[in-house]
Backbone as a printed PyTorch tensor [residue, N CA C, xyz], in Angstrom:
tensor([[[58.3810, 50.3250, 45.1460],
         [58.7350, 50.8850, 46.4470],
         [59.7940, 49.9960, 47.0900]],

        [[60.8650, 50.6270, 47.5540],
         [61.8960, 49.8890, 48.2800],
         [61.8040, 50.2590, 49.7570]],

        [[61.9030, 49.2380, 50.5990],
         [61.7820, 49.4310, 52.0390],
         [63.0480, 48.9460, 52.7220]],

        [[63.5220, 49.7260, 53.6670],
         [64.7370, 49.3960, 54.4040],
         [64.4460, 49.4790, 55.8920]],

        [[64.4280, 48.3150, 56.5380],
         [64.1590, 48.2600, 57.9720],
         [65.4580, 48.3240, 58.7580]],

        [[65.3830, 48.9330, 59.9310],
         [66.5510, 49.0400, 60.7970],
         [66.0900, 49.1800, 62.2370]],

        [[67.0550, 49.0830, 63.1600],
         [66.7700, 49.3460, 64.5580],
         [66.6930, 48.1180, 65.4440]],

        [[66.8160, 46.9410, 64.8570],
         [66.7810, 45.7420, 65.6640],
         [68.0390, 45.5960, 66.5070]],

        [[68.0070, 44.5970, 67.3940],
         [69.1670, 44.3650, 68.2400],
         [68.8500, 43.4030, 69.3530]],

        [[69.7780, 43.3190, 70.2910],
         [69.6350, 42.4590, 71.4620],
         [69.2660, 43.3270, 72.6590]],

        [[68.2170, 42.9430, 73.3620],
         [67.7570, 43.7140, 74.5110],
         [67.2760, 42.7590, 75.5910]],

        [[67.3890, 43.1810, 76.8330],
         [66.8980, 42.3580, 77.9250],
         [65.3760, 42.4770, 78.0460]],

        [[64.7770, 41.4650, 78.6150],
         [63.3340, 41.5010, 78.8610],
         [62.9730, 42.7480, 79.6690]],

        [[61.8860, 43.3760, 79.2610],
         [61.4660, 44.6170, 79.8900],
         [62.0110, 45.8600, 79.2230]],

        [[62.9430, 45.6750, 78.3070],
         [63.5600, 46.8050, 77.6220],
         [62.7410, 47.2950, 76.4460]],

        [[63.3200, 48.2650, 75.7340],
         [62.6300, 48.9080, 74.6180],
         [63.5330, 48.9870, 73.3980]],

        [[62.9070, 49.0150, 72.2420],
         [63.5790, 49.2560, 70.9750],
         [62.6300, 50.0280, 70.0780]],

        [[63.2020, 50.7930, 69.1510],
         [62.3860, 51.4240, 68.1300],
         [62.8910, 50.9920, 66.7630]],

        [[62.0160, 50.3760, 66.0140],
         [62.3330, 49.9840, 64.6440],
         [61.9160, 51.0940, 63.6860]],

        [[62.6760, 51.2290, 62.6240],
         [62.3590, 52.1930, 61.5710],
         [62.3080, 51.4720, 60.2330]],

        [[61.5090, 51.9930, 59.3410],
         [61.4330, 51.4520, 57.9850],
         [61.3460, 52.6370, 57.0330]],

        [[62.4070, 52.8360, 56.2680],
         [62.4700, 53.9540, 55.3370],
         [62.0630, 53.4960, 53.9450]],

        [[61.2010, 54.2690, 53.3100],
         [60.7080, 53.9330, 51.9800],
         [61.3050, 54.8590, 50.9350]],

        [[61.4870, 54.3080, 49.7510],
         [61.9710, 55.1060, 48.6340],
         [61.3930, 54.5520, 47.3400]],

        [[61.3880, 55.3740, 46.3170],
         [60.9770, 54.9070, 45.0040],
         [59.4920, 54.9320, 44.7430]],

        [[58.7250, 55.5110, 45.6180],
         [57.2880, 55.5810, 45.4040],
         [56.6900, 56.7220, 46.1920]],

        [[55.3800, 56.8510, 46.1280],
         [54.6850, 57.8670, 46.9040],
         [54.2700, 57.2530, 48.2310]],

        [[55.0460, 57.5370, 49.2530],
         [54.8820, 56.8700, 50.5430],
         [53.4660, 57.0160, 51.0970]],

        [[52.9140, 58.2110, 50.9520],
         [51.5910, 58.4720, 51.5350],
         [50.4720, 57.7420, 50.7950]],

        [[50.7870, 57.0650, 49.7120],
         [49.7900, 56.2670, 48.9890],
         [49.6330, 54.8700, 49.5640]],

        [[50.4950, 54.5390, 50.5140],
         [50.5210, 53.1930, 51.0600],
         [50.2030, 53.1710, 52.5420]],

        [[49.3800, 52.2130, 52.9280],
         [49.3230, 51.8390, 54.3270],
         [50.5390, 50.9850, 54.6110]],

        [[50.9890, 51.0210, 55.8350],
         [52.2150, 50.3100, 56.2000],
         [51.9340, 49.3380, 57.3350]],

        [[52.7160, 48.2850, 57.3750],
         [52.5350, 47.3120, 58.4310],
         [53.8550, 46.7280, 58.8940]],

        [[53.8140, 46.1900, 60.0810],
         [54.9340, 45.4280, 60.6240],
         [54.4580, 44.0030, 60.8710]],

        [[55.2820, 43.0600, 60.4750],
         [55.0560, 41.6500, 60.7170],
         [56.3150, 41.0910, 61.3630]],

        [[56.2130, 39.9070, 61.9290],
         [57.3970, 39.2750, 62.5030],
         [57.3600, 37.7700, 62.2530]],

        [[58.5390, 37.1960, 62.2330],
         [58.6580, 35.7590, 61.9940],
         [59.7030, 35.1840, 62.9190]],

        [[59.2610, 34.3100, 63.8140],
         [60.1620, 33.6170, 64.7220],
         [60.6300, 32.3260, 64.0600]],

        [[61.7580, 31.7750, 64.4970],
         [62.2620, 30.5390, 63.8930],
         [61.2260, 29.4260, 63.9440]],

        [[61.0080, 28.7950, 62.8120],
         [60.0810, 27.6820, 62.7450],
         [58.6150, 28.0670, 62.7380]],

        [[58.3410, 29.3600, 62.6950],
         [56.9510, 29.8120, 62.7100],
         [56.6300, 30.6180, 61.4600]],

        [[55.3530, 30.8000, 61.2000],
         [54.9330, 31.6080, 60.0690],
         [55.0320, 33.0960, 60.4240]],

        [[55.1170, 33.8900, 59.3800],
         [55.1350, 35.3330, 59.5770],
         [53.7780, 35.7720, 60.1080]],

        [[53.7970, 36.6080, 61.1540],
         [52.5570, 37.0260, 61.7720],
         [52.4520, 38.5430, 61.8340]],

        [[51.2260, 39.0040, 61.8210],
         [50.9210, 40.4270, 61.8610],
         [51.2620, 41.0070, 63.2320]],

        [[51.8230, 42.2210, 63.2160],
         [52.1250, 42.9340, 64.4560],
         [51.2900, 44.2160, 64.5440]],

        [[51.3740, 45.0530, 63.5070],
         [50.6660, 46.3400, 63.5470],
         [50.5690, 46.9120, 62.1450]],

        [[49.5580, 47.7540, 61.9430],
         [49.4190, 48.4540, 60.6660],
         [48.9420, 49.8750, 60.9140]],

        [[49.2200, 50.7330, 59.9440],
         [48.8350, 52.1340, 60.0570],
         [48.3620, 52.6190, 58.7040]],

        [[47.3300, 53.4460, 58.7140],
         [46.7270, 53.9050, 57.4710],
         [47.5790, 54.9790, 56.8040]],

        [[47.1690, 55.4030, 55.6500],
         [47.9470, 56.2800, 54.7920],
         [48.3670, 57.5770, 55.4880]],

        [[47.4420, 58.1860, 56.2210],
         [47.7510, 59.4520, 56.8890],
         [48.1900, 59.2590, 58.3320]],

        [[48.0860, 58.0330, 58.8180],
         [48.3930, 57.7720, 60.2140],
         [47.2060, 57.9280, 61.1390]],

        [[46.0410, 58.2050, 60.5560],
         [44.8600, 58.4370, 61.3800],
         [44.3980, 57.1630, 62.0880]],

        [[44.5960, 56.0440, 61.4180],
         [44.1390, 54.7790, 61.9780],
         [45.3190, 53.8340, 62.1640]],

        [[45.3310, 53.1480, 63.2900],
         [46.3590, 52.1550, 63.5720],
         [45.7020, 50.9520, 64.2090]],

        [[46.2920, 49.8080, 63.9610],
         [45.7430, 48.5570, 64.4940],
         [46.9100, 47.7020, 64.9560]],

        [[46.7640, 47.1590, 66.1720],
         [47.8320, 46.3460, 66.7490],
         [47.3090, 44.9580, 67.0930]],

        [[48.1240, 43.9660, 66.8940],
         [47.7630, 42.6120, 67.2800],
         [47.6020, 42.5210, 68.7920]],

        [[46.7430, 41.6250, 69.2240],
         [46.4940, 41.4890, 70.6640],
         [47.7700, 41.1970, 71.4460]],

        [[48.6830, 40.4430, 70.8440],
         [49.9060, 40.0410, 71.5400],
         [50.8080, 41.2200, 71.8870]],

        [[50.6360, 42.3390, 71.1790],
         [51.5210, 43.4890, 71.3940],
         [50.7640, 44.7310, 71.8420]],

        [[49.4540, 44.6480, 71.8880],
         [48.6450, 45.8150, 72.2420],
         [49.0140, 46.3290, 73.6290]],

        [[49.2070, 47.6390, 73.7050],
         [49.6070, 48.2340, 74.9700],
         [51.1070, 48.2720, 75.1950]],

        [[51.8620, 47.5400, 74.3720],
         [53.3270, 47.5260, 74.5020],
         [54.0170, 48.1060, 73.2660]],

        [[53.4580, 47.8730, 72.1030],
         [54.0340, 48.3520, 70.8470],
         [53.1420, 49.4490, 70.2680]],

        [[53.7780, 50.3940, 69.5870],
         [53.0280, 51.4610, 68.9310],
         [53.6090, 51.7220, 67.5490]],

        [[52.7430, 51.6470, 66.5480],
         [53.1610, 51.9700, 65.1920],
         [52.8610, 53.4430, 64.9160]],

        [[53.7550, 54.0800, 64.1800],
         [53.5480, 55.4760, 63.7920],
         [54.2460, 55.7020, 62.4560]],

        [[53.9720, 56.8350, 61.8510],
         [54.6160, 57.1400, 60.5730],
         [54.8400, 58.6360, 60.4540]],

        [[55.8480, 58.9800, 59.6570],
         [56.1600, 60.3660, 59.3470],
         [56.2310, 60.4530, 57.8270]],

        [[55.1830, 60.9520, 57.2020],
         [55.1430, 60.9860, 55.7430],
         [56.1500, 61.9770, 55.1570]],

        [[56.5390, 62.9610, 55.9400],
         [57.5600, 63.9030, 55.4610],
         [58.9260, 63.2370, 55.3530]],

        [[59.1250, 62.1980, 56.1550],
         [60.4030, 61.4680, 56.1520],
         [60.2940, 60.1140, 55.4640]],

        [[59.1110, 59.8010, 54.9290],
         [58.8990, 58.5070, 54.2570],
         [59.3010, 57.3350, 55.1550]],

        [[58.9150, 57.4120, 56.4100],
         [59.3610, 56.4170, 57.3760],
         [58.2010, 55.9830, 58.2700]],

        [[58.1790, 54.6950, 58.5590],
         [57.2460, 54.1440, 59.5300],
         [58.0540, 53.5860, 60.6890]],

        [[57.5100, 53.6780, 61.8840],
         [58.2150, 53.2650, 63.0950],
         [57.4160, 52.2170, 63.8530]],

        [[58.1310, 51.4520, 64.6480],
         [57.4840, 50.5560, 65.6020],
         [58.2120, 50.7350, 66.9330]],

        [[57.5660, 51.4150, 67.8480],
         [58.1170, 51.5810, 69.1990],
         [57.7050, 50.3710, 70.0180]],

        [[58.6860, 49.6720, 70.5440],
         [58.4300, 48.4430, 71.2990],
         [58.9080, 48.6450, 72.7290]],

        [[58.0310, 48.4530, 73.6730],
         [58.3650, 48.5650, 75.0860],
         [57.9670, 47.2800, 75.8060]],

        [[58.4310, 47.1480, 77.0330],
         [58.1230, 45.9580, 77.8510],
         [58.3400, 44.6820, 77.0530]],

        [[59.4650, 44.6080, 76.4000],
         [59.7390, 43.4650, 75.5250],
         [59.8450, 42.1690, 76.3070]],

        [[59.3940, 41.0990, 75.6690],
         [59.3960, 39.7660, 76.2610],
         [60.2190, 38.8270, 75.3830]],

        [[60.7320, 37.7480, 75.9400],
         [61.4830, 36.7960, 75.1170],
         [60.6730, 36.2880, 73.9230]],

        [[59.3840, 36.1770, 74.0780],
         [58.5440, 35.6900, 72.9730],
         [58.3850, 36.7080, 71.8510]],

        [[58.8870, 37.9070, 72.0470],
         [58.9060, 38.8910, 70.9610],
         [60.1050, 38.6890, 70.0340]],

        [[60.9890, 37.7860, 70.3890],
         [62.1550, 37.5100, 69.5600],
         [61.7350, 37.0140, 68.1840]],

        [[62.2040, 37.6970, 67.1460],
         [61.8190, 37.3730, 65.7770],
         [62.5510, 38.3000, 64.8240]],

        [[62.4540, 37.9870, 63.5480],
         [62.8320, 38.9420, 62.5160],
         [61.5940, 39.7710, 62.2070]],

        [[61.7650, 41.0800, 62.2580],
         [60.6490, 41.9980, 62.0350],
         [60.7470, 42.5720, 60.6260]],

        [[59.6340, 42.5190, 59.9130],
         [59.5570, 42.9870, 58.5350],
         [58.5510, 44.1220, 58.4200]],

        [[58.8950, 45.1240, 57.6420],
         [57.9120, 46.1480, 57.3040],
         [57.3820, 45.8640, 55.9060]],

        [[56.1350, 46.2320, 55.6970],
         [55.4970, 46.0190, 54.4110],
         [54.6360, 47.1910, 54.0190]],

        [[54.3700, 47.2990, 52.7260],
         [53.5420, 48.3700, 52.1900],
         [52.3930, 47.7660, 51.3860]],

        [[51.2290, 48.3680, 51.5150],
         [50.0360, 47.8970, 50.8200],
         [49.1500, 49.0740, 50.4540]],

        [[48.3980, 48.9290, 49.3810],
         [47.4510, 49.9820, 49.0210],
         [46.1720, 49.8640, 49.8480]],

        [[46.0340, 48.7490, 50.6000],
         [44.8970, 48.5790, 51.4810],
         [45.3230, 48.8700, 52.9100]],

        [[44.3670, 49.0300, 53.8030],
         [44.6680, 49.0980, 55.2320],
         [44.3350, 47.7110, 55.7670]],

        [[45.3690, 46.9170, 56.0440],
         [45.1460, 45.4900, 56.2080],
         [46.0820, 44.8770, 57.2180]],

        [[45.6130, 43.7900, 57.8200],
         [46.4550, 42.9700, 58.6860],
         [46.7780, 41.6360, 58.0270]],

        [[46.3670, 41.4730, 56.7590],
         [46.5770, 40.2220, 56.0550],
         [47.8960, 40.2400, 55.2850]],

        [[48.6920, 39.2390, 55.5160],
         [49.9940, 39.1190, 54.8730],
         [49.8810, 39.2130, 53.3540]],

        [[48.8820, 38.5590, 52.8130],
         [48.7340, 38.4750, 51.3610],
         [48.3690, 39.8070, 50.7080]],

        [[47.9470, 40.7760, 51.4960],
         [47.5940, 42.0850, 50.9470],
         [48.8080, 42.9780, 50.7260]],

        [[49.9360, 42.5890, 51.2430],
         [51.1140, 43.4440, 51.1750],
         [51.8990, 43.1910, 49.8900]],

        [[52.2430, 44.2880, 49.2240],
         [52.8770, 44.2180, 47.9170],
         [54.3950, 44.3610, 47.9820]],

        [[54.8770, 45.0550, 48.9800],
         [56.3110, 45.3200, 49.0780],
         [56.7750, 45.0030, 50.4990]],

        [[58.0170, 44.5000, 50.5760],
         [58.5850, 44.1130, 51.8590],
         [60.0020, 44.6330, 52.0050]],

        [[60.3440, 44.9730, 53.2500],
         [61.7290, 45.2550, 53.5740],
         [62.4680, 43.9620, 53.8440]],

        [[63.7530, 44.0780, 54.1250],
         [64.5990, 42.9040, 54.2610],
         [64.5270, 42.2650, 55.6390]],

        [[63.9330, 42.9200, 56.6050],
         [63.8420, 42.3720, 57.9490],
         [64.9640, 42.8280, 58.8530]],

        [[64.6570, 42.9420, 60.1280],
         [65.6500, 43.3050, 61.1400],
         [65.4250, 42.4110, 62.3500]],

        [[66.5100, 41.8650, 62.8770],
         [66.4250, 40.8840, 63.9570],
         [66.2370, 41.5740, 65.3000]],

        [[65.2600, 41.1020, 66.0560],
         [65.0560, 41.5340, 67.4420],
         [65.2050, 40.3050, 68.3300]],

        [[66.0950, 40.3890, 69.2830],
         [66.3240, 39.2940, 70.2150],
         [66.1500, 39.8120, 71.6310]],

        [[65.2590, 39.1730, 72.3740],
         [64.9820, 39.5860, 73.7480],
         [65.4550, 38.4760, 74.6780]],

        [[66.3920, 38.7950, 75.5280],
         [66.9320, 37.8100, 76.4570],
         [66.1870, 37.8680, 77.7820]],

        [[66.0890, 36.7140, 78.4230],
         [65.3530, 36.6370, 79.6990],
         [66.2620, 36.8900, 80.8750]]])
């Protein structure tokens, strides 16, 4: 499975962005999908995950109520809608695919290349 993330950019605090991750080369609906992020000097951390059909979603406490993960299996794409952005959300955001429904980094088998999100104060 190949994953291509897009939609990052520079935004002011309080603003919004929507990230997209397009999948190819596999059966998209066979994978749960997740978003992780990595800030400079920090480890990659879990942001959100969504189950195969989209019935179940899980968000990290740091983003709960501000970010929403969703997916469109007809378009082989997973999204991360980010609102009320804060400077501490600045990071490279990565999408990943796993056969499990998981928030654990080690469970993910495929990764996109990452997209930079920068939130200015």
